[in-house]
Coordinates of C-alpha atoms and ligand atoms in Angstrom, one line a residue:
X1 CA -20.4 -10.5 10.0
X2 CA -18.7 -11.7 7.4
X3 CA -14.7 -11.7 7.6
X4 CA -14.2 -12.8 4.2
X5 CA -16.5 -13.0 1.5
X6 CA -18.2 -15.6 0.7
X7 CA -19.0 -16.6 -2.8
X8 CA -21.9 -19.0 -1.9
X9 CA -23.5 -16.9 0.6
X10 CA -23.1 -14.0 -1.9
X11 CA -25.1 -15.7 -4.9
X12 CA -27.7 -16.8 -2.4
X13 CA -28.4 -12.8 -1.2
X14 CA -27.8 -11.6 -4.2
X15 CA -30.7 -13.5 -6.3
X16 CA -33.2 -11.9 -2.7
X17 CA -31.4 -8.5 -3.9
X18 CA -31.7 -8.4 -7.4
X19 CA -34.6 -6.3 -7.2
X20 CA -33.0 -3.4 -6.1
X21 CA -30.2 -3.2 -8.7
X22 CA -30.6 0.0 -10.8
X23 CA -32.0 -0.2 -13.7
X24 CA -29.4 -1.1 -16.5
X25 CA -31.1 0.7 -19.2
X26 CA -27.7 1.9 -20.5
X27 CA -26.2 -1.2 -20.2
X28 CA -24.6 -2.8 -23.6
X29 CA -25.5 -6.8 -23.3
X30 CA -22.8 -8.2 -22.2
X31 CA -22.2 -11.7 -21.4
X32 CA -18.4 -13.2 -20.3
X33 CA -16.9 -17.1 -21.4
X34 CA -15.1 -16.1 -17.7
X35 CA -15.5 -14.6 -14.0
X36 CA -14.9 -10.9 -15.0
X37 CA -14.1 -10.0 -11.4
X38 CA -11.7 -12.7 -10.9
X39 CA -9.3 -9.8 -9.4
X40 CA -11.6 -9.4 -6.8
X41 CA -13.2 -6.1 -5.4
X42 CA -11.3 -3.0 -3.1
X43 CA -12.0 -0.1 -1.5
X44 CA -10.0 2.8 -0.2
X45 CA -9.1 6.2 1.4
X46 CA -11.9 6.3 3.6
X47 CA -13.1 9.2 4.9
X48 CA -16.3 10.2 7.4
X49 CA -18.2 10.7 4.5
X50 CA -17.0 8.6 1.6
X51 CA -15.1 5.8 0.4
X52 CA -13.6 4.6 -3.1
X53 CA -15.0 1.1 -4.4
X54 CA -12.5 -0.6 -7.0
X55 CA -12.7 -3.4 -9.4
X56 CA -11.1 -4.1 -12.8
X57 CA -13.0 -6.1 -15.4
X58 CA -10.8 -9.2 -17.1
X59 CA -11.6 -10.9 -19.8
X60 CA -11.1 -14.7 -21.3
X61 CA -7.8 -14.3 -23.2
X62 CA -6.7 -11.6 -20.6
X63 CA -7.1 -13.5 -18.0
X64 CA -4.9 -13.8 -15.2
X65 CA -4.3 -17.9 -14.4
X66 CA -0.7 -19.2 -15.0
X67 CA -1.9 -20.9 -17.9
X68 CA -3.2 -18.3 -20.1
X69 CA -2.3 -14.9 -19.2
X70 CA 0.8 -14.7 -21.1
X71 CA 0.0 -14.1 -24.3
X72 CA 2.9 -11.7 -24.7
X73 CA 0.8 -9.3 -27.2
X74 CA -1.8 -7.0 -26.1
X75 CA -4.9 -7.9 -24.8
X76 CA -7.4 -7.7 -27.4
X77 CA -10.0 -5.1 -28.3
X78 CA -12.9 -5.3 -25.6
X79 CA -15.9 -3.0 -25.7
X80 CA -17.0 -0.6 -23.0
X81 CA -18.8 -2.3 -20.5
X82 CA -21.6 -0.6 -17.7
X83 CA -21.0 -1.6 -14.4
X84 CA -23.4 -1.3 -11.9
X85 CA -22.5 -0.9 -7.9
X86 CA -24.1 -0.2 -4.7
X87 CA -23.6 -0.1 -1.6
X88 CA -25.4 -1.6 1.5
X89 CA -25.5 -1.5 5.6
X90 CA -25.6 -5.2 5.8
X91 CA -24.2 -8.2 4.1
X92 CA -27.1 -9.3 2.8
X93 CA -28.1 -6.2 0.7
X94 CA -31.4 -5.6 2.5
X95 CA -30.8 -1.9 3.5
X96 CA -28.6 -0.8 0.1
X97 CA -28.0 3.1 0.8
X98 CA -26.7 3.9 -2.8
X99 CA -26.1 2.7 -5.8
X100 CA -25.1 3.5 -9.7
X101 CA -23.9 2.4 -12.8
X102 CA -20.7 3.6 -14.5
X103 CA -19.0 2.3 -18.1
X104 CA -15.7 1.3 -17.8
X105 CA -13.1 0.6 -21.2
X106 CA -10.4 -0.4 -22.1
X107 CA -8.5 3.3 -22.3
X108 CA -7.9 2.4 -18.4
X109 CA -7.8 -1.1 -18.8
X110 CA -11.9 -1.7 -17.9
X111 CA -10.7 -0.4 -14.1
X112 CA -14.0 0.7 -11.9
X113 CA -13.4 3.6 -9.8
X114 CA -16.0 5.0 -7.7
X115 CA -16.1 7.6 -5.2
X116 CA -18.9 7.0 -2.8
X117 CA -20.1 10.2 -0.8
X118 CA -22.7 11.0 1.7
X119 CA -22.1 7.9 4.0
X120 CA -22.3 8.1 7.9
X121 CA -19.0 8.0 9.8
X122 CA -17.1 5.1 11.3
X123 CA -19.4 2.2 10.0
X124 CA -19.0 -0.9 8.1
X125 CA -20.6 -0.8 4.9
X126 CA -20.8 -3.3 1.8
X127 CA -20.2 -3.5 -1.4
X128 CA -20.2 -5.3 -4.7
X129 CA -20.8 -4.8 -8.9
X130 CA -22.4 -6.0 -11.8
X131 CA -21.8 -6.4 -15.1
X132 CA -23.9 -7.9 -17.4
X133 CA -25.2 -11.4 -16.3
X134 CA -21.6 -11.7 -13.6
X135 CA -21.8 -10.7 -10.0
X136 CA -18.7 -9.9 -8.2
X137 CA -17.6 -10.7 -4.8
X138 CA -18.7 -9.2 -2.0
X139 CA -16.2 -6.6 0.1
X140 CA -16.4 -4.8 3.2
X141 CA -15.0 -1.7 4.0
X142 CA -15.2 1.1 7.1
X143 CA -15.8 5.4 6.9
X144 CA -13.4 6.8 9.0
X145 CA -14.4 8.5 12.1
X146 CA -16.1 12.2 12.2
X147 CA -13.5 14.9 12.2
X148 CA -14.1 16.2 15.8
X149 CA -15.0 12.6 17.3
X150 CA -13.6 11.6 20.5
X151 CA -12.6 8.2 19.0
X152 CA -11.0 5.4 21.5
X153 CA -8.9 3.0 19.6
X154 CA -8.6 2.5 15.8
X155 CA -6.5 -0.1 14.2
X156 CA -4.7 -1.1 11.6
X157 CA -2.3 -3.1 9.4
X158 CA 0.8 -2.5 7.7
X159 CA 2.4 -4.1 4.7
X160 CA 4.9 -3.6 2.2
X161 CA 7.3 -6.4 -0.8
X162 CA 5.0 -8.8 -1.8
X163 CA 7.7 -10.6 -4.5
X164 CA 4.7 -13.3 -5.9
X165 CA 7.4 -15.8 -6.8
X166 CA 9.2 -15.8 -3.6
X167 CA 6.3 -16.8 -1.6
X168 CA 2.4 -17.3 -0.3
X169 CA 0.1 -14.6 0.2
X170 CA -0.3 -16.2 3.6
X171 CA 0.3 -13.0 5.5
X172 CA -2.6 -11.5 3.7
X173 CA -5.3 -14.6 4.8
X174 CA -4.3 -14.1 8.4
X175 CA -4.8 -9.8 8.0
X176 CA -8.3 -10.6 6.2
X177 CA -9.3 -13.0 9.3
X178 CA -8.6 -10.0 11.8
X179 CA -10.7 -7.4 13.1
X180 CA -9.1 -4.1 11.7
X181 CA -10.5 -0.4 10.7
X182 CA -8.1 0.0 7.4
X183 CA -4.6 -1.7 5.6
X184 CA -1.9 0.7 5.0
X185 CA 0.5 -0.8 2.3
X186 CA 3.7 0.7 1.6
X187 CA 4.7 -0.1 -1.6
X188 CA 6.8 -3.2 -3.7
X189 CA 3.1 -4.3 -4.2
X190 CA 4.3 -5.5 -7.4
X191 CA 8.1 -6.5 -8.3
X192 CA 9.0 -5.7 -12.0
X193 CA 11.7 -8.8 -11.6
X194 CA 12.0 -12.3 -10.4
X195 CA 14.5 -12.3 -8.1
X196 CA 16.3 -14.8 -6.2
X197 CA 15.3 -18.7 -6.7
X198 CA 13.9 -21.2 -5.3
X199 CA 10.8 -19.6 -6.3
X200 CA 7.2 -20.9 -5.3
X201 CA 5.2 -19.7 -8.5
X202 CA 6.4 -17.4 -11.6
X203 CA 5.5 -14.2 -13.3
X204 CA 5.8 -16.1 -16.1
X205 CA 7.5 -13.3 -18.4
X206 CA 10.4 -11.1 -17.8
X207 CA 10.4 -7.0 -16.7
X208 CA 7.2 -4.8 -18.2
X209 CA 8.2 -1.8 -19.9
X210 CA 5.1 -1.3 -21.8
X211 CA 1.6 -0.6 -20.3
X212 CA -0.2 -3.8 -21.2
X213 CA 2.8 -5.5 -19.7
X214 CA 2.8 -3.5 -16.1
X215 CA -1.1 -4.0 -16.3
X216 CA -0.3 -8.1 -16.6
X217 CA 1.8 -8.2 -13.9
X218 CA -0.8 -6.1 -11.5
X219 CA -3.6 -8.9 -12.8
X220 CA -1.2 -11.9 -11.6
X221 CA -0.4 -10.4 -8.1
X222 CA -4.3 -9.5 -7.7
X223 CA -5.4 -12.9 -8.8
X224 CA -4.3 -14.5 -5.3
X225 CA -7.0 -15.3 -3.5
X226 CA -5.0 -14.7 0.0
X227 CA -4.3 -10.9 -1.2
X228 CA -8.0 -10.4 -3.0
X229 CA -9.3 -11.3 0.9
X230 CA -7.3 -8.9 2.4
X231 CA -8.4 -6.3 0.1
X232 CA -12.4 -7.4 0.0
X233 CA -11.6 -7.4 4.2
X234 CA -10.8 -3.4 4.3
X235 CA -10.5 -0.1 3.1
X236 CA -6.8 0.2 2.1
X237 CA -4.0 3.1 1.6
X238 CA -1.3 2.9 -0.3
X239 CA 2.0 4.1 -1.5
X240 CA 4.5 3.2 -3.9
X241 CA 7.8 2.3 -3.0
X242 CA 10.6 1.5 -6.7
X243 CA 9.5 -1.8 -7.9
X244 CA 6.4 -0.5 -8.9
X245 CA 8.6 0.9 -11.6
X246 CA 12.1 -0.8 -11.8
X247 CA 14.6 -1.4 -8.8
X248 CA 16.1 1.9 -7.5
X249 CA 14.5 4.7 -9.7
X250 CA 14.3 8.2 -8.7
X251 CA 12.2 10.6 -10.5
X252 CA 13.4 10.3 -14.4
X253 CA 16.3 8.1 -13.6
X254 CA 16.7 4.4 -13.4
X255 CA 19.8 2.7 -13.1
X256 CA 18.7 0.0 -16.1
X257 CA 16.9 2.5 -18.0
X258 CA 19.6 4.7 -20.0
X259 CA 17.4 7.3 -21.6
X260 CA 15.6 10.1 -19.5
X261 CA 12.5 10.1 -22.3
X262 CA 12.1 6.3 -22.6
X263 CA 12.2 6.0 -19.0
X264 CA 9.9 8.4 -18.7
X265 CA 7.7 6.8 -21.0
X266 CA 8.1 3.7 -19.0
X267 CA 7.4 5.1 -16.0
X268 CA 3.9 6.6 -17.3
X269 CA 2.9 3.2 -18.2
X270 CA 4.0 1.7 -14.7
X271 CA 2.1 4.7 -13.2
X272 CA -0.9 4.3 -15.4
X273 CA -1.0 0.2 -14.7
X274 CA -0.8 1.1 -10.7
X275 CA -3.8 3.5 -10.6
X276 CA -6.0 1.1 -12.6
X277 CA -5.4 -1.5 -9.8
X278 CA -5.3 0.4 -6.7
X279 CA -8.5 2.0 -5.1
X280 CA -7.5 5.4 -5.2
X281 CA -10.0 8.2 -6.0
X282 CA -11.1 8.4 -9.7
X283 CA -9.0 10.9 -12.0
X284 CA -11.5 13.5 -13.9
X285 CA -8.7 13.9 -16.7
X286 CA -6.0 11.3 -16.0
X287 CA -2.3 12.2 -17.0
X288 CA 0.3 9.4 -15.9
X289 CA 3.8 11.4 -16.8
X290 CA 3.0 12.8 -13.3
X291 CA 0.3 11.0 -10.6
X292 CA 0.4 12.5 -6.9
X293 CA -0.5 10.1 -5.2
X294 CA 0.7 11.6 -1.5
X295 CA -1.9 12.2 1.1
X296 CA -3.4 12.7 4.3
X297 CA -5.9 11.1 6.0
X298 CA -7.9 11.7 9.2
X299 CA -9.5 9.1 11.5
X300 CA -11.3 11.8 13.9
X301 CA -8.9 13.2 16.7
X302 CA -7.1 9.7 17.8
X303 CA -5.0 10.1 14.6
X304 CA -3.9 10.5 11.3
X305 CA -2.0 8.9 8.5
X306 CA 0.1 10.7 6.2
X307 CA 1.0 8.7 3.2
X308 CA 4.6 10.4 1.4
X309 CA 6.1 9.6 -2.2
X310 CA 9.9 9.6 -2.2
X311 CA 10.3 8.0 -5.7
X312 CA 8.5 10.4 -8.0
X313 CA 10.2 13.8 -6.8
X314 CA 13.5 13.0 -5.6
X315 CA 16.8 14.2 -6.8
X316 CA 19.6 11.7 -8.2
X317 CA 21.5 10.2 -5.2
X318 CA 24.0 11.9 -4.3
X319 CA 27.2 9.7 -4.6
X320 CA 28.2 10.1 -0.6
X321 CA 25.8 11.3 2.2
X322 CA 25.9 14.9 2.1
X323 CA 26.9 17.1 5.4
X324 CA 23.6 17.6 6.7
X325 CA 23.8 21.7 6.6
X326 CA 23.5 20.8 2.5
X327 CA 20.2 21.8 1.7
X328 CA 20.5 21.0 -2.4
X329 CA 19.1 17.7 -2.0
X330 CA 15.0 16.2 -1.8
X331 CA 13.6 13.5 -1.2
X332 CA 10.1 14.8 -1.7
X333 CA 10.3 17.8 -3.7
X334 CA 9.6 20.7 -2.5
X335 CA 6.1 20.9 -3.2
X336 CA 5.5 17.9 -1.1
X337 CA 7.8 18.9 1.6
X338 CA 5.9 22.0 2.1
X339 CA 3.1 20.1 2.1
X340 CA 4.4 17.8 4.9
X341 CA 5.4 20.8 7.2
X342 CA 2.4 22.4 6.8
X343 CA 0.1 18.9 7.4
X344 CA 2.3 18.6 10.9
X345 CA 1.6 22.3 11.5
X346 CA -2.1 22.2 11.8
X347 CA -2.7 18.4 12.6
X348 CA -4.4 18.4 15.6
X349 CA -4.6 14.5 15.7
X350 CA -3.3 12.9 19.2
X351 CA -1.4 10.4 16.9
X352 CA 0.6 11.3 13.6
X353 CA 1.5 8.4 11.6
X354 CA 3.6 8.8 8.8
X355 CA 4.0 5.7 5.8
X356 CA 6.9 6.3 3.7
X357 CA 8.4 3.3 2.1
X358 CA 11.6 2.9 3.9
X359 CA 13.6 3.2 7.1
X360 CA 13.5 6.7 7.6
X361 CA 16.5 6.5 10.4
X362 CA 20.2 6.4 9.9
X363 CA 21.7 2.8 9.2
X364 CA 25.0 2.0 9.2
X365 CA 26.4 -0.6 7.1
X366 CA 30.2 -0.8 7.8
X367 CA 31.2 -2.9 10.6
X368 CA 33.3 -1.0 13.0
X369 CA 35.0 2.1 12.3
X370 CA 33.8 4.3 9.4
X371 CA 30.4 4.2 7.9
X372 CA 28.8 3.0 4.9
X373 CA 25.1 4.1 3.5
X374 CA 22.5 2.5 1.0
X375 CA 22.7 5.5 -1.7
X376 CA 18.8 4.2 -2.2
X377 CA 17.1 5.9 1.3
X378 CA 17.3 8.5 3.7
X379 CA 20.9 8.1 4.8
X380 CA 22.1 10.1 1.2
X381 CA 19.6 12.6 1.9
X382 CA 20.8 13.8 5.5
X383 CA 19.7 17.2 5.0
X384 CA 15.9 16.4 3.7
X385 CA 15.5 14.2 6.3
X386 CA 16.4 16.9 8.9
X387 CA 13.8 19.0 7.3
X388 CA 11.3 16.6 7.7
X389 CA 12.1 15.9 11.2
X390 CA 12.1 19.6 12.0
X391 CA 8.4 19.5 10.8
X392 CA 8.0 16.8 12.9
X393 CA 9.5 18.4 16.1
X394 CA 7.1 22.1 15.2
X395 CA 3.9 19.7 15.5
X396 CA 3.9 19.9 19.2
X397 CA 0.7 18.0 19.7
X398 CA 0.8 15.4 17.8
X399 CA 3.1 11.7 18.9
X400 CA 4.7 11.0 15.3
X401 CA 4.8 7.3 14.7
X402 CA 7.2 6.6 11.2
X403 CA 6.0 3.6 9.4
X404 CA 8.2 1.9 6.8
X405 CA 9.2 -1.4 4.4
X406 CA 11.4 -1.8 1.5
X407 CA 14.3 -3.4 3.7
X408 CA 13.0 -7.0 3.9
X409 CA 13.4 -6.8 7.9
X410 CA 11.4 -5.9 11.0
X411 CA 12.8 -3.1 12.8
X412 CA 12.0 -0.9 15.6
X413 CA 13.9 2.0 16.3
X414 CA 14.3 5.7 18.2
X415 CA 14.1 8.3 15.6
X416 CA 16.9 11.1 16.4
X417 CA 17.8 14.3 14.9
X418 CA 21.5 15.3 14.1
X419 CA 21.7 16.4 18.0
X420 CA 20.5 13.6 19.0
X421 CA 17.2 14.5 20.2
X422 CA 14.5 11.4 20.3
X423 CA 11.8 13.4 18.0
X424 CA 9.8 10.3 16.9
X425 CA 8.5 6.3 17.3
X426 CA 9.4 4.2 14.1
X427 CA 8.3 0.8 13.0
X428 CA 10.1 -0.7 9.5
X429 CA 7.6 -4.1 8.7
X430 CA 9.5 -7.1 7.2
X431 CA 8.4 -8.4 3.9
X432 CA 4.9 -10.1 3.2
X433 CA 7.0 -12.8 1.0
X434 CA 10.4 -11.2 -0.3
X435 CA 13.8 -12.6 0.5
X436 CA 15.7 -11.2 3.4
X437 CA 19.3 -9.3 3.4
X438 CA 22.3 -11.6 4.2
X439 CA 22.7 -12.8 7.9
X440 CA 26.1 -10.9 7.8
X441 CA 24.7 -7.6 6.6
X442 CA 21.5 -7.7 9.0
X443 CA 24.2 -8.3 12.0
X444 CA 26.2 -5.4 11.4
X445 CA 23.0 -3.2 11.2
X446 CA 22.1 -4.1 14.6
X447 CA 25.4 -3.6 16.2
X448 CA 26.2 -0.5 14.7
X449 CA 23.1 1.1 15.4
X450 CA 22.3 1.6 18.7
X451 CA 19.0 4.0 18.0
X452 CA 17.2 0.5 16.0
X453 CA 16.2 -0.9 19.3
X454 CA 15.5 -4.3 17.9
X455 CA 15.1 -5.9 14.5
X456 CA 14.7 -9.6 12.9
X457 CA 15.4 -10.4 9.5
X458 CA 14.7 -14.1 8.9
X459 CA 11.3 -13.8 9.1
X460 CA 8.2 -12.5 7.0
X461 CA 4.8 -11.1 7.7
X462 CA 3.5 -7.6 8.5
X463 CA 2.6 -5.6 11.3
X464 CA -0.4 -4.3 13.4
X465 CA -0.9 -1.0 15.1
X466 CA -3.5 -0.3 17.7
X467 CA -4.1 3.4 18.6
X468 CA -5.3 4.3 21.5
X469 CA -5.1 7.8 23.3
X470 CA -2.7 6.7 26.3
X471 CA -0.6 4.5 23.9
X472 CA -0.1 3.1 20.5
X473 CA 1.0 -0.8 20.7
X474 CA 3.2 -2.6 17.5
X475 CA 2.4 -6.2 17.0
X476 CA 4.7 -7.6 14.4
X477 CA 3.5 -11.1 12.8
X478 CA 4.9 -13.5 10.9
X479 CA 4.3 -16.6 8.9
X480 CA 5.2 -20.2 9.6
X481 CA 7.0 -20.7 6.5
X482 CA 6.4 -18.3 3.6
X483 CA 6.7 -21.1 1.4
X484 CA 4.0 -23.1 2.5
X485 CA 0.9 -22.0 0.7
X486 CA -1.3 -23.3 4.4
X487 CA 1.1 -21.4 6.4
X488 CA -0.5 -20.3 9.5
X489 CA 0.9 -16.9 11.4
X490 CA 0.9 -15.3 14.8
X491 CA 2.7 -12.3 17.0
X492 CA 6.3 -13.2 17.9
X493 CA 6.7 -9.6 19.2
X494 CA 5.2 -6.7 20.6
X495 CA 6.3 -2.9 21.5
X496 CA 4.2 0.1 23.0
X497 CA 4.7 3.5 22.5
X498 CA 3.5 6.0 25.2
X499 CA 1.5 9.2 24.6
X500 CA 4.3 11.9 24.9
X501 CA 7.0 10.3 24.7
X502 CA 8.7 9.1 21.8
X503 CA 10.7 6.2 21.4
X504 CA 10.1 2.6 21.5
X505 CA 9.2 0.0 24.3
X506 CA 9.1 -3.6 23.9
X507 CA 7.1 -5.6 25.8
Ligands
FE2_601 FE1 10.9 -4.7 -1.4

């Protein structure tokens, strides 16, 4: 079995396979002066029957390298292309179980989306595509479980701030190495700024605003070869956290972005330039001013992952935490909230993880008496996150497990209601590459909050989860040195959770 693919052995299979290609009748000649799939292959939202395939044709001129991508004008005019895909049981595209051809242009940037159906549950399957006279790499990727299976263990990874100038996609070569069932990534895929200094590589241009610029920056992060593993490796979910968009946006606001309708605008593009990368189900008529991209997703009855948006819906921060009795304010709007109570309501998964993009419990900033909030998470929006642990505490069943990013550190902590009741497990990953908080600040989190049982902010990596139905065990790994493109990276600590009781063990 392959862990990564691998180009040589690809080209060799794929000349014995060529046979079984469908028939490019259709197909417009088209020959490329470069790799088209140089951004590599994906697949995602896995279900027991089906699984999304991704890729994004590129073209000489559009390309992604350092030393041509920035042309700092459009790309220019490309013709639709046919791209052919399929599917097999093995690596070596003996026993290929479907396949098809579909023509991608440039109204979505030459982005492939396909939604496979009709596959058997909990199996590895592979993948790869065609165009014209180029082959792409091949990727790997896993159905999820039968709906009634009595599945064992499942497991996964979980990632989130991947700022491409602060750092090596190290993180991501050790995840693609690993034997996992799916990557949950949970948003700053992307950074819209640079950030900091002592940087290891550049964007090369300043903040997108307009779509071909949002689609550049996506085709620089996806040209890394540690992150294009990671993603040929597994199926992936994802999420978006602000820097998808620009730092600290809520719904039509930004604090950089003056106007309501130009931000808007902006925001379309920034949405539009995130589904053509990610591999999310195709859109029949897409519309970018709004994209749900929230979800659930089942992985029989071990568990199952419920992926929320908290930028797209919520309301302006309110300038001081409200009293939590104030019900005015959302963080999901209230669509998706009672979407969310109503997912807990009938889960009937033994485990119920939920990705949002942050730390969903309180956190104290002010050293000693009084307390201080980031206006930019949960803290401001006391009484929405009361609702959403009320849902949590009707889904009797189900042990919720809260999985977060955005802060830059590894946290653990016991989730508690206002009364203080332990309702839930949550683990916060550190960064894949971005820089930290302060020493200072990350101190007076930790001794000010009692419930965030333990944290570490000086390193960066990700974390793993392995599910079981007597317990769910946290690994949290890090890098050697971020900044050291060989960087190798291992556990440094590890935390079980026990069916039926919430709240965090380290071991
Ligand atoms: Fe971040």
């Amino acid at each position: 079995m392959i862990r990564q693919p691998n180009r040589r052995h690809f080209l060799a299979s794929g000349l014995a396979a060529a046979a079984v290609w469908p028939m490019l009748g259709s197909v417009r000649a088209a020959q490329f002066e470069t790799d088209p799939f140089a951004l590599g292959v994906a697949s995602g939202c896995p279900t027991p029957h089906g699984v999304v395939l991704w890729t994004r044709l590129i073209f000489a001129g559009a390309a992604p390298s350092p030393a041509d991508a920035f042309s700092f004008a459009p790309a220019p005019h490309y013709p639709p292309i046919d791209v052919a895909w399929e599917i097999a049981a093995d690596e070596g595209f003996a026993h290929v179980v479907q396949s098809g051809i579909v023509t991608a242009d440039e109204t979505l940037a030459h982005s492939v989306h396909v939604q496979v159906e009709r596959l058997e549950p909990d199996r590895w399957y592979f993948y790869r595509f065609r165009a014209g006279d180029a082959l792409s790499p091949v990727g790997r990727t896993r159905t999820a479980p039968a709906a009634g299976a009595e599945n064992g263990r499942f497991s996964f990874a979980f990632a989130a701030c991947q700022q491409y100038e602060q750092g090596w996609y190290s993180a991501y070569r050790d995840m693609a190495g690993r034997d996992l069932d799916l990557v949950v990534h949970l948003g700053d895929y992307i950074y819209e700024k640079s950030y900091g200094a002592e940087h290891v590589r550049s964007h090369g241009t300043g903040a997108p605003s307009l779509l071909f610029e949002y689609r550049d920056r996506y085709a620089l992060y996806k040209s890394d070869p540690d992150l294009m593993a990671a993603h040929a490796a597994y199926p992936w979910l994802v999420t978006w956290d602000d820097h998808e968009v620009v730092d600290n946006y809520g719904q039509d606001a930004s604090p950089t972005d003056r106007h309501p309708e130009a931000f808007l605008r902006r925001r379309a593009a920034a949405y539009q330039a995130w589904y053509e990368h990610m591999p999310v189900p195709p859109l029949a008529a897409p519309s970018f001013e709004a994209l749900r991209i929230y979800g659930h997703h089942r992985f029989g009855s071990l568990l199952d992952v419920t992926l929320l948006d908290t930028r797209q819906y919520r309301d302006p921060a309110p300038e001081a935490p409200q009293p939590a009795e104030m019900s005015r304010y959302t963080m999901l709007g209230a669509e998706q909230e009672a979407w969310f109570d109503r997912i807990m309501q009938e889960s009937q998964a033994k485990w119920s993880i939920i990705g949002q993009p942050t730390l969903l419990s309180a956190r104290d900033l002010e050293l000693g008496p009084g307390t201080r909030y980031s206006a930019d998470g949960w803290d401001h929006f006391r009484s929405a996150r009361g609702r959403l642990l009320s849902s949590l505490r009707g889904a009797e069943r189900a042990n919720p497990v809260v999985i977060g990013g955005d802060l830059h550190c590894f946290y653990a902590a016991d989730v508690k209601a206002e009364d203080q009741t332990l309702v839930a497990s949550e683990f916060v990953t550190g960064s894949i590459t971005s820089n930290a908080p302060s020493a200072n600040a990350f101190e007076t989190v930790m001794a000010e909050n009692p419930h965030i049982r333990f944290g570490e902010a000086r390193k960066h990596g990700y974390a793993l989860m392995h599910v079981a139905p007597d317990q769910a065990r946290v690994e949290l790994v890090a890098v050697s040195d971020r900044k050291d493109p060989a960087a190798n990276a291992a556990k440094f600590q590890e935390f079980v959770v026990l069916d039926g009781m919430p709240g965090v063990n380290r071991v």
